[in-house]
Tab-separated table of C-alpha atoms and ligand atoms in Angstrom:
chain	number	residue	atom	x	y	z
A	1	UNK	CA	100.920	92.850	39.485
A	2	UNK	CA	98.525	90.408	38.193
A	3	UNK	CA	98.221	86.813	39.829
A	4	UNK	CA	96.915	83.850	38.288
A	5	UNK	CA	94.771	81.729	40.235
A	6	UNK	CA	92.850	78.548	39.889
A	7	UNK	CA	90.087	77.029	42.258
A	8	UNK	CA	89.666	73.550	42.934
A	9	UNK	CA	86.419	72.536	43.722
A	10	UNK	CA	84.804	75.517	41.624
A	11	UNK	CA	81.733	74.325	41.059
A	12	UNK	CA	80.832	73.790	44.594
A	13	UNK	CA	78.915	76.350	46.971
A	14	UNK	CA	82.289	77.639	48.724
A	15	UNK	CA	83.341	77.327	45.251
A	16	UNK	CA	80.646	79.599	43.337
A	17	UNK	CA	81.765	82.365	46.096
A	18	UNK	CA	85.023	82.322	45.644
A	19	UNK	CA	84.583	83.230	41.988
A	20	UNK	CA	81.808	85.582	42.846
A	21	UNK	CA	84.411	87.326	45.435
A	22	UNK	CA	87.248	86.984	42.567
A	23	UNK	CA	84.929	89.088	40.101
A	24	UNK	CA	87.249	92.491	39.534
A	25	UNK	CA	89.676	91.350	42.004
A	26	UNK	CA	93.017	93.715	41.955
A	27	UNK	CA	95.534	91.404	41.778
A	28	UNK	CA	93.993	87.799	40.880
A	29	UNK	CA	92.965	86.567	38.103
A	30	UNK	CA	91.478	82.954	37.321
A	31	UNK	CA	93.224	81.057	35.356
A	32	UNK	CA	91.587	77.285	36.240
A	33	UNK	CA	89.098	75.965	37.285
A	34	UNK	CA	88.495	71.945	38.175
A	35	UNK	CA	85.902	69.902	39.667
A	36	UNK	CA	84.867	66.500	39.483
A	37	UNK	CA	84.749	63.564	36.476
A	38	UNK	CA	81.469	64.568	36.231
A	39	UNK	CA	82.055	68.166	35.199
A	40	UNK	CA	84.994	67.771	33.912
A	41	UNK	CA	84.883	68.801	30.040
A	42	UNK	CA	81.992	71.216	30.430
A	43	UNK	CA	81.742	74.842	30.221
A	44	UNK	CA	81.653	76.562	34.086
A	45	UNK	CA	77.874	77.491	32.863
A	46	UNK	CA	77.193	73.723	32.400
A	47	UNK	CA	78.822	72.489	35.104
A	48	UNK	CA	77.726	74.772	37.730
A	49	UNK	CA	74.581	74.579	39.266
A	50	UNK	CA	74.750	78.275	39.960
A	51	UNK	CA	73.118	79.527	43.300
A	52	UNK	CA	74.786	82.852	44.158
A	53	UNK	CA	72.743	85.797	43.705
A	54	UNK	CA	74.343	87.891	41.169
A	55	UNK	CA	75.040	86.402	37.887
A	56	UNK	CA	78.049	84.015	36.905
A	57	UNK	CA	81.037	86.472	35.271
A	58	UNK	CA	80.526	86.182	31.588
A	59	UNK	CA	84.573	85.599	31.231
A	60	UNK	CA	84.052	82.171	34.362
A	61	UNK	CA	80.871	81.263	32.025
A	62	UNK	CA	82.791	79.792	29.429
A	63	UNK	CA	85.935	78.506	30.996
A	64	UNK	CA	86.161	74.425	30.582
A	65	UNK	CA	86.212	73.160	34.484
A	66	UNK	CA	88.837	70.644	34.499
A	67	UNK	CA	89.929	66.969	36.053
A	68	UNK	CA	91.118	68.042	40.148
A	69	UNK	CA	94.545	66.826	38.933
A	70	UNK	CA	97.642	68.438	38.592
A	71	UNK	CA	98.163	67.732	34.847
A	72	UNK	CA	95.129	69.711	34.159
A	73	UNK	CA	96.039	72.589	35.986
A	74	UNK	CA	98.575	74.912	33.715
A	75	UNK	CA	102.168	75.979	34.717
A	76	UNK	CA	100.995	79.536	34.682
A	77	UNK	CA	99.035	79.223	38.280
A	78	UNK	CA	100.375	81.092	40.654
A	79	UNK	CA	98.133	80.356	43.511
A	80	UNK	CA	95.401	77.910	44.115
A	81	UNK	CA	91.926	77.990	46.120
A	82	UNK	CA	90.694	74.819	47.715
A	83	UNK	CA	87.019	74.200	48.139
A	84	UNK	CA	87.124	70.228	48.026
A	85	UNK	CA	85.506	67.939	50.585
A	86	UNK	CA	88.040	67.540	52.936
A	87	UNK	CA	88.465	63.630	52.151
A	88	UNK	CA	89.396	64.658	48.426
A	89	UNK	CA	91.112	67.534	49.578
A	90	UNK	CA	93.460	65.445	51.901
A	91	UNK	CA	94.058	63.184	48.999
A	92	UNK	CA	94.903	65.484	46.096
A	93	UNK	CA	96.325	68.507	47.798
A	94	UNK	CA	99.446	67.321	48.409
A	95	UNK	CA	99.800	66.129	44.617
A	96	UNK	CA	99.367	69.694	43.633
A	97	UNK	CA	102.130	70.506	46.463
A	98	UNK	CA	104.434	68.016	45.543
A	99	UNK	CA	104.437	69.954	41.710
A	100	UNK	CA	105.089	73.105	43.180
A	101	UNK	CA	101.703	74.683	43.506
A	102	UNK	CA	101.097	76.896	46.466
A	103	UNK	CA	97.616	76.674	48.043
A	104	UNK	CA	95.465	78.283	49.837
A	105	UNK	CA	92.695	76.235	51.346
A	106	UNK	CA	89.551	76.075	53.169
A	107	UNK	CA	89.096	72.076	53.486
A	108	UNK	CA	89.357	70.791	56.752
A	109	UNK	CA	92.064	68.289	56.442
A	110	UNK	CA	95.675	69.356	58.002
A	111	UNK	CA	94.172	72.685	59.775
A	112	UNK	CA	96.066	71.006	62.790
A	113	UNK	CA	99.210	69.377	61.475
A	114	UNK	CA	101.989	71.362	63.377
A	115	UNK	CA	103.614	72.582	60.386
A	116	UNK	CA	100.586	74.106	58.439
A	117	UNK	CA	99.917	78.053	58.581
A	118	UNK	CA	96.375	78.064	60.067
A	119	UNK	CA	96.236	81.818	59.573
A	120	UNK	CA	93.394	84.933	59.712
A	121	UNK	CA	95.968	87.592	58.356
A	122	UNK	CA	95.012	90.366	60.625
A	123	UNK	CA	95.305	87.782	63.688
A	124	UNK	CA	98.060	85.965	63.473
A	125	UNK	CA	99.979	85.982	60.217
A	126	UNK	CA	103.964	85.311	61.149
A	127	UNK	CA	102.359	81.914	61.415
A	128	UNK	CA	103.320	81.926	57.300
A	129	UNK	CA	106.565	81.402	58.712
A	130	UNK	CA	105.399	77.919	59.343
A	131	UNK	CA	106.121	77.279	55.559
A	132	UNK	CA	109.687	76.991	55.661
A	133	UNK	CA	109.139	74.211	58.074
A	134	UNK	CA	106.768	72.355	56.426
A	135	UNK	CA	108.907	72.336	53.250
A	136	UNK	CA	111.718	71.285	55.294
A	137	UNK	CA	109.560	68.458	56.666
A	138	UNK	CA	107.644	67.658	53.428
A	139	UNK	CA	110.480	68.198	50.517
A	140	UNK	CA	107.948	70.242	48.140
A	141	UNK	CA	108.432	73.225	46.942
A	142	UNK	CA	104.563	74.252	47.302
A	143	UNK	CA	103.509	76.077	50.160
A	144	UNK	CA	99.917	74.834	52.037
A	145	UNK	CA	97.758	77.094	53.896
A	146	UNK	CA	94.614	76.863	55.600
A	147	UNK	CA	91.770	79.133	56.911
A	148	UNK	CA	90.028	78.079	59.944
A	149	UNK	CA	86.236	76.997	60.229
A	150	UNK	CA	83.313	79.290	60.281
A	151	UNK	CA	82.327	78.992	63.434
A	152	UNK	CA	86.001	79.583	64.634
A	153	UNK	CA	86.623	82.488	62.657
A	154	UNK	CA	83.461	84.063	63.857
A	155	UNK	CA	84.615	84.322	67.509
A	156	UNK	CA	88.420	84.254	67.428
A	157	UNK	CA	89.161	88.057	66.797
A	158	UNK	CA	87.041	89.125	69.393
A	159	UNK	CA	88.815	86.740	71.715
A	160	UNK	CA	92.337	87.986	70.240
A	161	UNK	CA	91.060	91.340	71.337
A	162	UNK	CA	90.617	89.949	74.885
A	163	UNK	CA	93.783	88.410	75.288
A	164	UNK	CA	95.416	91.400	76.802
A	165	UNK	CA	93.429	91.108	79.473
A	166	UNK	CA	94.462	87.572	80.326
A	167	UNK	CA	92.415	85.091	78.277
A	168	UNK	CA	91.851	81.912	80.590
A	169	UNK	CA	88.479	79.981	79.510
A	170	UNK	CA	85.944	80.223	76.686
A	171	UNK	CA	82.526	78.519	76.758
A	172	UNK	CA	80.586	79.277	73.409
A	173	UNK	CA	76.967	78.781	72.147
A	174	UNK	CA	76.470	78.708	68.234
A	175	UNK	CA	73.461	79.097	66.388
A	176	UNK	CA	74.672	78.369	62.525
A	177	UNK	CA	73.180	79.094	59.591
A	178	UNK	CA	72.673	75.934	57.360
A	179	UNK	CA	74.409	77.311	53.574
A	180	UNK	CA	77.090	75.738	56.478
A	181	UNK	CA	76.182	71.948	55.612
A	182	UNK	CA	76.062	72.876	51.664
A	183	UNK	CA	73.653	72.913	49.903
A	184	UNK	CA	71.962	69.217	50.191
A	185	UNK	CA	73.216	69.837	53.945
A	186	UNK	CA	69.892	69.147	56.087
A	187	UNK	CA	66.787	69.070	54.083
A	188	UNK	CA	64.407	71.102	54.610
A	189	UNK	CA	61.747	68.929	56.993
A	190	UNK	CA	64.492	68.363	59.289
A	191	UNK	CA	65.071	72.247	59.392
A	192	UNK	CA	62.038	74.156	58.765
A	193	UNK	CA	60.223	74.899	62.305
A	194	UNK	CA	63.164	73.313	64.161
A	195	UNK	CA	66.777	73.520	65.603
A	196	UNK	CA	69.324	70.880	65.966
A	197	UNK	CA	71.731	70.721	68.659
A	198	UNK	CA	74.493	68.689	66.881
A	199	UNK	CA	76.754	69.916	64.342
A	200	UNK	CA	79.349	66.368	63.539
A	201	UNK	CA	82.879	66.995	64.217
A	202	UNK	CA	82.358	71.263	64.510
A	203	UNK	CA	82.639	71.421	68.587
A	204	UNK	CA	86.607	69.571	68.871
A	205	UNK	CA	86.912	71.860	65.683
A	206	UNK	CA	85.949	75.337	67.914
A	207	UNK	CA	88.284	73.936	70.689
A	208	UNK	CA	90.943	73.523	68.969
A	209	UNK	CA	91.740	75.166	65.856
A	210	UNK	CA	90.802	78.744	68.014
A	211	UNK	CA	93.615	77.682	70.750
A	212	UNK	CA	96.655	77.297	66.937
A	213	UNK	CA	95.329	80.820	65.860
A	214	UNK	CA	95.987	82.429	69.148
A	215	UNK	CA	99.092	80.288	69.726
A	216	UNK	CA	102.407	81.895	69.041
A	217	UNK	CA	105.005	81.140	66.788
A	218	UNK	CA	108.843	81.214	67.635
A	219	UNK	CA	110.447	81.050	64.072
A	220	UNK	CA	110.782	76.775	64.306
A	221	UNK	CA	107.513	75.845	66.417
A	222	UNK	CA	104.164	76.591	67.064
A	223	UNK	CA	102.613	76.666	70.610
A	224	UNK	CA	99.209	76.560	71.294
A	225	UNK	CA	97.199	79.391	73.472
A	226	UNK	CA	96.744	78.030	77.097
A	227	UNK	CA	93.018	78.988	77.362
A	228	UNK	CA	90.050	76.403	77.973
A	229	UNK	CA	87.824	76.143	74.857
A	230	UNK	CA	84.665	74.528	75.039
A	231	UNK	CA	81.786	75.065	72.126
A	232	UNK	CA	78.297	73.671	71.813
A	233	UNK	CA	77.255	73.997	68.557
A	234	UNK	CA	73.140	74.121	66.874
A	235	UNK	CA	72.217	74.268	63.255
A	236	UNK	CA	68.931	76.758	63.278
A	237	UNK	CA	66.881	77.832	59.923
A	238	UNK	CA	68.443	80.801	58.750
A	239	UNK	CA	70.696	81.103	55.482
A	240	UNK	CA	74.029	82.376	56.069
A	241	UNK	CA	75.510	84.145	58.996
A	242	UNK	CA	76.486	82.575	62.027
A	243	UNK	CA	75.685	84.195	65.597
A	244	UNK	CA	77.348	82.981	68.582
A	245	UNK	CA	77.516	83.664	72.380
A	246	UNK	CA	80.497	84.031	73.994
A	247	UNK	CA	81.308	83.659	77.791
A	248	UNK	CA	84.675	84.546	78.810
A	249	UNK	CA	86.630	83.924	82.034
A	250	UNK	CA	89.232	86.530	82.353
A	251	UNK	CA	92.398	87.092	84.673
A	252	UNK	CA	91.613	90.937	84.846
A	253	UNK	CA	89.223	92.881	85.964
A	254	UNK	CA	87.310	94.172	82.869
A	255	UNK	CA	84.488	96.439	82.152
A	256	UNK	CA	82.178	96.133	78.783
A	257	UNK	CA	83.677	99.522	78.162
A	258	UNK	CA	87.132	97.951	78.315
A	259	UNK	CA	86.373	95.269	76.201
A	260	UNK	CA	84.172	97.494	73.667
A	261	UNK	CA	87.407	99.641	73.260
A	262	UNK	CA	90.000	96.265	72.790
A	263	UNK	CA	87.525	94.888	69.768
A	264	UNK	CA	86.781	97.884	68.222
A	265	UNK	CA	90.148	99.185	67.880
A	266	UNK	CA	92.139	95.657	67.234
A	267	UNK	CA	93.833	96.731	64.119
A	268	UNK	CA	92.566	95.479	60.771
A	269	UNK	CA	95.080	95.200	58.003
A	270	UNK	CA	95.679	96.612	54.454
A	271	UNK	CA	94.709	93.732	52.181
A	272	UNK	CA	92.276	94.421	49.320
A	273	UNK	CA	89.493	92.256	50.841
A	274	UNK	CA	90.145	92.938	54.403
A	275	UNK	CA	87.850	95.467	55.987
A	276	UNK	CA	88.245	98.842	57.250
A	277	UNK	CA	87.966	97.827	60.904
A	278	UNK	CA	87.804	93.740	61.594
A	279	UNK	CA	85.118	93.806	64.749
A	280	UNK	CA	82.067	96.757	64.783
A	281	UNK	CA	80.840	96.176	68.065
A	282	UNK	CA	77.174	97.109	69.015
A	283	UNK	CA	76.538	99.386	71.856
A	284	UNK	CA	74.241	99.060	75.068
A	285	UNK	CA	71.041	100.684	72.552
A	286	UNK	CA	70.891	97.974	70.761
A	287	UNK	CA	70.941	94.802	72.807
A	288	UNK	CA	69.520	93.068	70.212
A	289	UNK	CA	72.506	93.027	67.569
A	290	UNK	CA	74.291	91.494	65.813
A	291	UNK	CA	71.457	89.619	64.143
A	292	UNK	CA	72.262	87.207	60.882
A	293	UNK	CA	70.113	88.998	58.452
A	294	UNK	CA	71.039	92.300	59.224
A	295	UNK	CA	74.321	92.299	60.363
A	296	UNK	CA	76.118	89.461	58.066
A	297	UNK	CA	76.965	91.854	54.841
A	298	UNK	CA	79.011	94.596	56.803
A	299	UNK	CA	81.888	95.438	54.408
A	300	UNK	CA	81.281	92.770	51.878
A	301	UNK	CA	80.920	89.474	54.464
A	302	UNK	CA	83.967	90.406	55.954
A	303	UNK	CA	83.669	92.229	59.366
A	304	UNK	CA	83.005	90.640	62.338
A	305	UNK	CA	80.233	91.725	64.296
A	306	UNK	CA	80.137	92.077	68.517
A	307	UNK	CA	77.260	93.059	70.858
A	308	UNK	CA	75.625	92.902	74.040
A	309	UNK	CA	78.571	92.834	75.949
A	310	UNK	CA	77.953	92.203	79.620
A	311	UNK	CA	80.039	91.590	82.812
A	312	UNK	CA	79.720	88.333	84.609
A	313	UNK	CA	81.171	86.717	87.622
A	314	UNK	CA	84.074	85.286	86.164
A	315	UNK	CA	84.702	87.908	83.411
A	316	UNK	CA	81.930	89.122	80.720
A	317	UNK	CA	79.523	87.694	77.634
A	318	UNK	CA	78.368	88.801	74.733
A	319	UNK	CA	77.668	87.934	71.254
A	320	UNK	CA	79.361	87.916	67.578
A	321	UNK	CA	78.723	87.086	64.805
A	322	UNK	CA	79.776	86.484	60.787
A	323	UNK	CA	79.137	85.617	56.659
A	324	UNK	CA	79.688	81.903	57.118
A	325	UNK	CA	80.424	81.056	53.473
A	326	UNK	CA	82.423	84.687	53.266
A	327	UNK	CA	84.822	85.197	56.581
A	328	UNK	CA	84.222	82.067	56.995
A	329	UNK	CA	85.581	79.917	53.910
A	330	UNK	CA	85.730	81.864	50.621
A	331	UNK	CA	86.650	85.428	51.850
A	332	UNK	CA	89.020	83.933	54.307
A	333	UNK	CA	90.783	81.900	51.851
A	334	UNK	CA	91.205	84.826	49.139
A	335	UNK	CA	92.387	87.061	52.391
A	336	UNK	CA	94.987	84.428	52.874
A	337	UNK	CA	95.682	84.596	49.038
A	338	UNK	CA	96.568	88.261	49.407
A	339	UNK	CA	98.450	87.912	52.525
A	340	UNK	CA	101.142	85.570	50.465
A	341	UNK	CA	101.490	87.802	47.831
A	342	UNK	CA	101.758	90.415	50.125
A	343	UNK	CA	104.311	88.589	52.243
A	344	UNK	CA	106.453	87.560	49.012
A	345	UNK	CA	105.664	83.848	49.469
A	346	UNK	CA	104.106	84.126	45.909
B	1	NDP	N1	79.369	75.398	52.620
B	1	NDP	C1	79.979	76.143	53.521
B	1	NDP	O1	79.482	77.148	54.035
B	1	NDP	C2	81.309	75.806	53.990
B	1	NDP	C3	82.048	74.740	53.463
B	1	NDP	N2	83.298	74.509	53.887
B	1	NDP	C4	84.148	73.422	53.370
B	1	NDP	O2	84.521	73.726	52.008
B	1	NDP	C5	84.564	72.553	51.241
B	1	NDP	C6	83.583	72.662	50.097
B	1	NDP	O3	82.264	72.789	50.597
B	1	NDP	P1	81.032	73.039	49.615
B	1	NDP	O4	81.414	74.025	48.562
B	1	NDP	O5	79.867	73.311	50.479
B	1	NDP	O6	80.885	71.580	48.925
B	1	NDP	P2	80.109	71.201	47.603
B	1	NDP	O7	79.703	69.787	47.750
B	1	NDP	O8	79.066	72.207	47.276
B	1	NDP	O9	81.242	71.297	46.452
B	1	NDP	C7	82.291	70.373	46.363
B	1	NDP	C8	83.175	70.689	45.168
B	1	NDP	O10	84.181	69.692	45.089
B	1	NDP	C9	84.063	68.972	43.856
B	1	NDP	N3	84.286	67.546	44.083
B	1	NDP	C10	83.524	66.681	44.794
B	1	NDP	N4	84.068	65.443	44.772
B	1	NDP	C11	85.202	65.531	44.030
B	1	NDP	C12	86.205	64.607	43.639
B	1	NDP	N5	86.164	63.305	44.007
B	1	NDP	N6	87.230	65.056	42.883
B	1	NDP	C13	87.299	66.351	42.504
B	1	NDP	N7	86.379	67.276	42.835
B	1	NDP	C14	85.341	66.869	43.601
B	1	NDP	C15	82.644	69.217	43.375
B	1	NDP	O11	82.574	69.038	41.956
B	1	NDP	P3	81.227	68.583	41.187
B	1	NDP	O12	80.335	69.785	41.112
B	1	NDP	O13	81.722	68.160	39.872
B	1	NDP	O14	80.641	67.463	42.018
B	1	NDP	C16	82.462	70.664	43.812
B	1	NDP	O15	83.131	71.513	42.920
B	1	NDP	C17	84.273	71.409	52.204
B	1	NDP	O16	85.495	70.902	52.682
B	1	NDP	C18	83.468	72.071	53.303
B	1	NDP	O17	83.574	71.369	54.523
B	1	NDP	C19	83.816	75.321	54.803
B	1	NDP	C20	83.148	76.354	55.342
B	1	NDP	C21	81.842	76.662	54.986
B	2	PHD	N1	80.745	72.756	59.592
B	2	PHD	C1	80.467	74.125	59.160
B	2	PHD	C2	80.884	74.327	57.738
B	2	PHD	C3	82.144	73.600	57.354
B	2	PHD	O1	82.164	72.970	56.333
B	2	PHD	O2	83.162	73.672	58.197
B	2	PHD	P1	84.645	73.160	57.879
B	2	PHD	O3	85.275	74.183	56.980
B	2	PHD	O4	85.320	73.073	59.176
B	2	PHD	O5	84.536	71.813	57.218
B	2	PHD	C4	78.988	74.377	59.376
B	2	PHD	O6	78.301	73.419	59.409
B	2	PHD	O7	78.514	75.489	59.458
């Protein structure tokens, strides 16, 4: 089965990985690809200012981006990617919706409207149910979903892990990688030889879009997970990867073994970009992993990485860690893709 795909917003960083992750895809193939006025017209090779690190497909390099606008996008898509700023996004998505075109997004807009999928397949993906609703409430015929943020989808699966143990507060620490801001993000004097302790609107983000993914969903609502979330979040001078420290209060009486056991053998799922096993968790010989550099390319960008996992008072800590710009946006967006066409929504 082949699926045809467009991304909007192609020419941007998240952009530029979602066609480097598309490259000899299985199932989709790109059909589209739109931008801005300004590139609008141009060849992908002209439009793009191309920063990935292996070379732009020669079959993308010649496509002509188009206008972010419905009428340039042809019948023939199946399935669109979103990489917009979230102000565009929230203003042209739901054009493409109301024509029928089902998308799967990693803009920021809607990640909390009550009848959106916020999904990461192999955490919580009966939330696709939410579709039905949201076409009830909406009157398209397009289907919206979204992936959450980085940051978020760095340290929810370990907590999903946790949950059988009786999940009851979170405090996290992040220390994020700046390909997060883009690429004009923070310039390099305010980064170089530094760290900054404020990341706009990412902490409420942490709190909340973590408590809809571990929420459950009764067929007709969504309800959100009980637990107390509270993030701090630092930008700090590496490229991509984000590490994070976790501390969790828990209602049972857990061991690092225990919780070693519940991450590493959470069950992945059998998508074509999904990895063999979601979290590798580092033992007590090496304290000092995950790091970003070494750790953020396990199977492609896509695991999740766990370590130094430690008992505390009130339950245990430890840190995780993953590809920002792959789990975290353009990855989790295509692993989205396949979960639709897996589920039959495409
Ligand atoms: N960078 C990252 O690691 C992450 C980013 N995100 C989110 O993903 C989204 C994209 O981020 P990123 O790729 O870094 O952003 P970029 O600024 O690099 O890219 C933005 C893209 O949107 C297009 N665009 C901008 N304005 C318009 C407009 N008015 N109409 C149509 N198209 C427009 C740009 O086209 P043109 O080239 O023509 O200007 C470009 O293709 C954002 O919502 C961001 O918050 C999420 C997670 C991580
Ligand atoms: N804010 C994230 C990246 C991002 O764009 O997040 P979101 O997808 O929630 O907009 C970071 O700085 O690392």
């Amino acid at each position: 089965m082949t699926v045809r795909v467009g991304i909007l917003g192609a020419t941007g960083a998240v952009g530029q990985r979602f066609i480097q992750l598309l490259d000899g895809h299985p199932t989709f193939e790109i059909g589209a690809l739109t931008a801005s006025k300004a590139s609008a017209g141009k060849t992908y090779k002209e439009a793009a200012k191309w920063r990935v690190s292996t070379p732009i497909p020669e079959d993308v390099a010649e496509i002509v981006v188009g206008r972010t606008d419905p009428a340039d996008v042809p019948d023939d898509i199946d399935l669109l990617f979103s990489s917009l700023p979230s102000g565009v996004a929230a203003e042209v998505e739901p054009q493409f919706l109301e024509e029928g075109f089902v998308i799967s997004s990693n803009s920021s807009n809607d990640r909390m409207a009550e009848d959106v999928p916020l999904t990461i397949p192999e955490i919580n993906g009966d939330h696709l149910g939410l579709i039905e609703v949201q076409r009830d409430n909406r009157g398209w015929d397009g289907a919206l979903i979204k992936n959450p943020n980085c940051s978020t989808i760095t340290m929810v699966p370990t907590l999903a892990a946790l949950d059988e143990f009786g999940l009851d507060r979170v405090h996290v620490t992040t220390l994020q990688a700046v390909s997060g801001a883009g690429y004009s993000g923070v310039t390099s004097m305010e980064i170089i030889d530094n760290a900054i302790p404020h990341i706009g609107g990412e902490e409420p983000k942490m709190e909340t879009e973590s408590r809809k993914l571990l929420g459950s969903f009764d067929g007709a609502e969504l309800s959100m997970h009980g637990a107390e979330v509270n993030a701090s979040c630092n930008r700090i001078p590496t490229l991509d990867g984000h590490l994070e420290s976790v501390f969790v209060d828990l209602a049972d009486d857990v061991t690092p073994e225990d919780a070693r056991n519940a991450m590493e053998n959470y069950p992945g799922i059998d998508l074509p970009s999904a990895p063999e096993q979601l979290i590798h968790v580092f033992g007590e010989d090496q304290p000092d992993r995950p790091q970003p550099r070494l750790d953020r390319d396990r199977e492609n960008g896509m695991q999740i990485s766990a370590g130094g996992i430690t008992e505390t008072p009130q339950g245990l800590k430890y840190n995780c860690l993953a590809h920002n710009t792959v789990r975290g946006a353009a990855g989790a967006s295509v692993l989205n893709g396949e979960l639709l066409v897996e589920e039959g929504w495409i």
